[in-house]
mmCIF file of C-alpha atoms in Angstrom:
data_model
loop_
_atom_site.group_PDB
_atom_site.id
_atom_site.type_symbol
_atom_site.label_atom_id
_atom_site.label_comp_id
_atom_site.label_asym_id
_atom_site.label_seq_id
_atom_site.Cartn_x
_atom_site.Cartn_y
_atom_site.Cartn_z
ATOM 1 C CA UNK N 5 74.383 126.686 83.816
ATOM 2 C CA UNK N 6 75.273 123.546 81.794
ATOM 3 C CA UNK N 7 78.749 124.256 79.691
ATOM 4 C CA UNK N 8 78.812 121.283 77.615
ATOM 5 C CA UNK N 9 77.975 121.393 73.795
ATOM 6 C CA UNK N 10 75.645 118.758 72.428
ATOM 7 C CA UNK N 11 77.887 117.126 69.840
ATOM 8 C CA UNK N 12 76.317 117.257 66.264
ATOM 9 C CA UNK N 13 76.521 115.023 63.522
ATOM 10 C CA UNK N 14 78.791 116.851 60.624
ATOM 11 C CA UNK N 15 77.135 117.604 57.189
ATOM 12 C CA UNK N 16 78.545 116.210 53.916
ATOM 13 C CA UNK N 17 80.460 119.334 53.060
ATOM 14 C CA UNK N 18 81.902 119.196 56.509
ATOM 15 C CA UNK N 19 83.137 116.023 56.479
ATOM 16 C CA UNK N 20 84.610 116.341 53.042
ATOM 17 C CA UNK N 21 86.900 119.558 54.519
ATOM 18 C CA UNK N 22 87.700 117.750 57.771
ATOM 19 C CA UNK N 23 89.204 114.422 54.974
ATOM 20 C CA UNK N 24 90.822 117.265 53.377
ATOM 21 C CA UNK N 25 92.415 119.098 56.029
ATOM 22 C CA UNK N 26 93.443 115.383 57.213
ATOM 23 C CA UNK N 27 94.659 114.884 54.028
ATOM 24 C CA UNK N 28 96.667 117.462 53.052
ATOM 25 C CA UNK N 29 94.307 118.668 49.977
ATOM 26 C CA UNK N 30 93.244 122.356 49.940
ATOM 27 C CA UNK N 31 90.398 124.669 50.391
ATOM 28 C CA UNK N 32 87.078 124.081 48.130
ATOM 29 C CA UNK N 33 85.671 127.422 48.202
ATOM 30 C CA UNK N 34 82.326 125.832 46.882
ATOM 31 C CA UNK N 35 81.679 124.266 50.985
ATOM 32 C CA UNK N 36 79.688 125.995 52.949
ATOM 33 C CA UNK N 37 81.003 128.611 56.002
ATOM 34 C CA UNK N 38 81.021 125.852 58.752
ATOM 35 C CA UNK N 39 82.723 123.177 56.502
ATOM 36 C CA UNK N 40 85.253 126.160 55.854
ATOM 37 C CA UNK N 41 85.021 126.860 59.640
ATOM 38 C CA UNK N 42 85.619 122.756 60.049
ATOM 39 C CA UNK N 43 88.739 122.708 57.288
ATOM 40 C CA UNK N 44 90.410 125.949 59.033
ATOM 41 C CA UNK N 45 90.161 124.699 62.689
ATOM 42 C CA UNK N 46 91.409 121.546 62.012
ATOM 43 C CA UNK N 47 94.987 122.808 60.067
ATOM 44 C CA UNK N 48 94.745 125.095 62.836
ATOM 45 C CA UNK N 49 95.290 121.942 65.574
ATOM 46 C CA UNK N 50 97.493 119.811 63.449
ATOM 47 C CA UNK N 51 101.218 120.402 64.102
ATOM 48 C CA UNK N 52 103.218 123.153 61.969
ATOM 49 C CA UNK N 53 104.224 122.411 58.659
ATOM 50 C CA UNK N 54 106.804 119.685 57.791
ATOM 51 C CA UNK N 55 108.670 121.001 55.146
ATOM 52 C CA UNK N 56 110.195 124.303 55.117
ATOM 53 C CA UNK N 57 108.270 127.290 53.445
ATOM 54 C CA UNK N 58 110.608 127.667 51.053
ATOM 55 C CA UNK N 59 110.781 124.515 49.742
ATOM 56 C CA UNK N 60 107.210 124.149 49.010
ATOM 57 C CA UNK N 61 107.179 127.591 46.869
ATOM 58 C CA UNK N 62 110.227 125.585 45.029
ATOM 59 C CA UNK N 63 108.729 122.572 44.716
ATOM 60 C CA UNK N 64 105.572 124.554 43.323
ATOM 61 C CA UNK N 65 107.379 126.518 40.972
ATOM 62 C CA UNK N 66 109.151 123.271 39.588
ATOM 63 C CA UNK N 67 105.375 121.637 40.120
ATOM 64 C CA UNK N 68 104.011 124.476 37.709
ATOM 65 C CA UNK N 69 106.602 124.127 34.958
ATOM 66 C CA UNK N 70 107.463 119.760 35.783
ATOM 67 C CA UNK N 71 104.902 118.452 33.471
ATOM 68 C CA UNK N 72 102.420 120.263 31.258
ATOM 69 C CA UNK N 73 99.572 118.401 30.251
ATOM 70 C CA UNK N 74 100.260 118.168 26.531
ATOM 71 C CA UNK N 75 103.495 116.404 27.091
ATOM 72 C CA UNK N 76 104.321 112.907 26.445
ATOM 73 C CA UNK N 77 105.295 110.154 28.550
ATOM 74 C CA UNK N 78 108.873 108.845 27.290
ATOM 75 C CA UNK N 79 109.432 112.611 26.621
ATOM 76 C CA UNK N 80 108.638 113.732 30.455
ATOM 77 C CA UNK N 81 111.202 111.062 30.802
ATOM 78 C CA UNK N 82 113.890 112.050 28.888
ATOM 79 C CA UNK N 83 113.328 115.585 30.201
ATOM 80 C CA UNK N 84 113.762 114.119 33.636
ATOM 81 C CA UNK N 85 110.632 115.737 34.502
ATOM 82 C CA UNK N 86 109.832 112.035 35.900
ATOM 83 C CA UNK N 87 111.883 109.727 37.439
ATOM 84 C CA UNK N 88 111.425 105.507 36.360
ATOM 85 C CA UNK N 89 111.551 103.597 39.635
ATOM 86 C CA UNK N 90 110.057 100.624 37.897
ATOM 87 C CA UNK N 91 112.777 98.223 39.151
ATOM 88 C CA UNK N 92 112.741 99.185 42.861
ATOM 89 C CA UNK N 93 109.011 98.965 42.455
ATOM 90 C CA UNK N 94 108.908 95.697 41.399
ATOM 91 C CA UNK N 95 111.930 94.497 44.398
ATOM 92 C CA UNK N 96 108.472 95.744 47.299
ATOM 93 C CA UNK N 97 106.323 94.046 45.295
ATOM 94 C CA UNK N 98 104.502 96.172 42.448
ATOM 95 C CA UNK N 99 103.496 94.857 39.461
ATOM 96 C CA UNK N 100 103.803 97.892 37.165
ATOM 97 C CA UNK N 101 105.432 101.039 36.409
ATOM 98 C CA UNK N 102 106.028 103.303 38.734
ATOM 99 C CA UNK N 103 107.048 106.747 38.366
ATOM 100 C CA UNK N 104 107.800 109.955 40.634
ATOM 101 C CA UNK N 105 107.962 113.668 39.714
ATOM 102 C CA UNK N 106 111.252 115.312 40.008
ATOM 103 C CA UNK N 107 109.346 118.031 42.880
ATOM 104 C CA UNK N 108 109.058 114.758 44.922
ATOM 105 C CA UNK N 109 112.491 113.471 43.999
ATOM 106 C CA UNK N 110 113.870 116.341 44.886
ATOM 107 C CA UNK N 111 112.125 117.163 48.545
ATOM 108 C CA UNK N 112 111.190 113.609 49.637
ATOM 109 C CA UNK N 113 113.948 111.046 48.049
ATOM 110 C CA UNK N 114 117.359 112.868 47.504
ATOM 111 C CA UNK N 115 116.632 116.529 49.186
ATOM 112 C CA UNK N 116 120.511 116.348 49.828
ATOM 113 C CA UNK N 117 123.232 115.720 47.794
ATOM 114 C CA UNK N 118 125.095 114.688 50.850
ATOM 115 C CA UNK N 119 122.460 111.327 50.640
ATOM 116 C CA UNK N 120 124.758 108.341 49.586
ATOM 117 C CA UNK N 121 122.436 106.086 47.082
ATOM 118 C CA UNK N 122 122.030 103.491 49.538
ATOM 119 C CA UNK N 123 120.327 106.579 51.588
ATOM 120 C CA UNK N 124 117.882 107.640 47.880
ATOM 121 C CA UNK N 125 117.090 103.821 47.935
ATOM 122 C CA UNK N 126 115.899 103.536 51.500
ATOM 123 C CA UNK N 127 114.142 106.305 50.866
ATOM 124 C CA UNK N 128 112.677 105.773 47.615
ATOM 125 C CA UNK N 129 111.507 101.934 49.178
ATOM 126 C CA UNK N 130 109.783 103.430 52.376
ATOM 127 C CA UNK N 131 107.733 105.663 49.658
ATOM 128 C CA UNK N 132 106.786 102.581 47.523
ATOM 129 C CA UNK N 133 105.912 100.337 50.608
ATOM 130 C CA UNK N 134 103.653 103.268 52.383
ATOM 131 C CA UNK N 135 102.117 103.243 48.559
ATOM 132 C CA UNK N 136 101.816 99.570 48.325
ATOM 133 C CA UNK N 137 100.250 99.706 51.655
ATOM 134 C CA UNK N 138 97.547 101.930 50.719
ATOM 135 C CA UNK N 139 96.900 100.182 47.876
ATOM 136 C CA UNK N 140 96.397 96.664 49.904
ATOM 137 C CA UNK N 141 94.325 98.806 52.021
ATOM 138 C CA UNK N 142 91.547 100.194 49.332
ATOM 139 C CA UNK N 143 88.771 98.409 48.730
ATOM 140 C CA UNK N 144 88.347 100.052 45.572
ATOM 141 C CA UNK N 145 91.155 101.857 43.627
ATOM 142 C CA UNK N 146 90.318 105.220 42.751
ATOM 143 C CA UNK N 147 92.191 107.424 39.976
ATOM 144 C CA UNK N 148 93.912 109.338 42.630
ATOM 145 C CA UNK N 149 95.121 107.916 45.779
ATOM 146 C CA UNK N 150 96.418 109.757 48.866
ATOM 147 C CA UNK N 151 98.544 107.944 50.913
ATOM 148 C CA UNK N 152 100.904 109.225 53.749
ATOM 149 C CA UNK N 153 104.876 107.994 53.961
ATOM 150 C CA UNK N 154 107.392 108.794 56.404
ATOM 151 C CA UNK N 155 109.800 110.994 55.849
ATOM 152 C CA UNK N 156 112.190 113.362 57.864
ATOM 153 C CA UNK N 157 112.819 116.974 56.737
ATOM 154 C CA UNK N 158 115.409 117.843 57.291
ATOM 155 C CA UNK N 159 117.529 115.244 56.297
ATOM 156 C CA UNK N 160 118.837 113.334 59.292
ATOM 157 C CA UNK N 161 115.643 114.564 61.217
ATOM 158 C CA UNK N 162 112.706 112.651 62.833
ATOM 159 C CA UNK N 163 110.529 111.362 60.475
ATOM 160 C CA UNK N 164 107.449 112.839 59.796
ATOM 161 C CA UNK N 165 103.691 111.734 57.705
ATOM 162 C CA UNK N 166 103.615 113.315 54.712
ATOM 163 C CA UNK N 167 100.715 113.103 52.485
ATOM 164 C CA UNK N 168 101.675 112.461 48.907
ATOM 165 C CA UNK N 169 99.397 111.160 46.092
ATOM 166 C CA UNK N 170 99.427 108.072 43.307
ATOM 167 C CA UNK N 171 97.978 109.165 40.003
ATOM 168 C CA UNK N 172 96.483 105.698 38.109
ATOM 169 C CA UNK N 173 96.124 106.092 34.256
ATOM 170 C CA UNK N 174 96.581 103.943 31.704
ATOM 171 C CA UNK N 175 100.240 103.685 29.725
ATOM 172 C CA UNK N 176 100.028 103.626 25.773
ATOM 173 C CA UNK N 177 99.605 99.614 25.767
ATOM 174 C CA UNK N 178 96.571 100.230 28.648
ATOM 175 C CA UNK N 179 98.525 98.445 31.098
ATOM 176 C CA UNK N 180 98.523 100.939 34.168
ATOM 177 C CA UNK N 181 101.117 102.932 35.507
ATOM 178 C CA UNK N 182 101.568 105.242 38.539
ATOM 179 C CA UNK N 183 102.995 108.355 38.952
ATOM 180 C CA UNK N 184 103.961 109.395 42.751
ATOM 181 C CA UNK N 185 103.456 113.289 43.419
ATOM 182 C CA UNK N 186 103.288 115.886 46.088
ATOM 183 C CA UNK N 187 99.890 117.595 46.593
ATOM 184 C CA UNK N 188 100.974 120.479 45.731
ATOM 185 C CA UNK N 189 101.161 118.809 42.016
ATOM 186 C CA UNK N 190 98.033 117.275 42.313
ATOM 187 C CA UNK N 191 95.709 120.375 40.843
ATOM 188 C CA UNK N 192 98.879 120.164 37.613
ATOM 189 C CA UNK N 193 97.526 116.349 37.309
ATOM 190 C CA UNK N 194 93.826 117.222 36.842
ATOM 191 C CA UNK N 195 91.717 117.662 33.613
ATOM 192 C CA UNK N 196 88.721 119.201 34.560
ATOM 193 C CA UNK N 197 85.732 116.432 32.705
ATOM 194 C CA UNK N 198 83.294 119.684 31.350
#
């Protein structure tokens, strides 16, 4: 008797949850049972979590209350619910604003307080290159870009890919700006079109 499984061509909804479990993006629960079955087996063979349980509940929590929808830019700002990192965007090579949400700050750029600045700005630059890197790499851009950057949690350990996500939207003069986010902000960030 012959073992071997013909190999099958994956359906649309299958390949969209095998991009998402590569991703980093959850669960539609509109796919089908296989693409579910696809989505589940694949987290199931990629290694364990980077960052610590905890921390994502945290950074979800902060995530949930960081920036509601009806809040201004300049006052997200001030309520240092985002972070400007306009100026070291501009030093790897960005041509406009650049922000990131405190979440992210907090986890990815300075999870320590022990981190010296020169530490935050290495850092915060290895974010904005993997960004700028994705961006060179699109053919198109898209509202919402994933894009993975290196990072090691816990500090001082081996870095690891960790998917984070550029949101694209126009500033109040229509000259774009980008906000950097963790995907566990990304559902926060979107304004359903119906």
């Amino acid at each position: 008797m012959n073992d071997k499984q013909t190999p099958r061509v994956l359906s649309h909804d299958e390949r969209h949850a095998a991009e998402a479990a590569f991703g980093g993006r959850p669960l539609n629960p509109r796919w089908s049972a296989r693409a579910k079955a696809v989505y589940e087996g694949i987290l199931k063979s990629l290694p364990a979590p980077i960052m610590p349980e905890e921390v994502v509940a945290d950074s979800q929590q902060e995530a949930d209350r960081a920036v509601p929808a009806s809040i201004p830019f300049q006052q997200a700002l001030d309520a240092g619910s985002l972070i400007d990192v306009t100026p070291t965007a501009r030093q790897v090579g960005l041509s406009f604003s650049v922000t990131v949400t405190k979440p992210l700050w907090d986890t990815g750029i300075a999870p320590a307080h022990t981190l010296t600045n020169e530490e935050q700005s290495s850092r915060l630059r290895d974010v904005l290159m993997a960004f700028r890197l994705r961006l060179a790499a699109q053919p198109t851009n898209a509202p919402l870009i994933d894009f993975p950057a290196l990072l090691s949690f816990p500090h001082g350990g081996v870095p690891q890919p960790v998917p984070l996500f550029a949101l694209i939207q126009p500033d109040e003069h229509n000259k774009a700006m980008v906000t950097l986010l963790l995907p566990t902000e990304v559902a926060t960030t979107i304004i359903p079109m119906n």
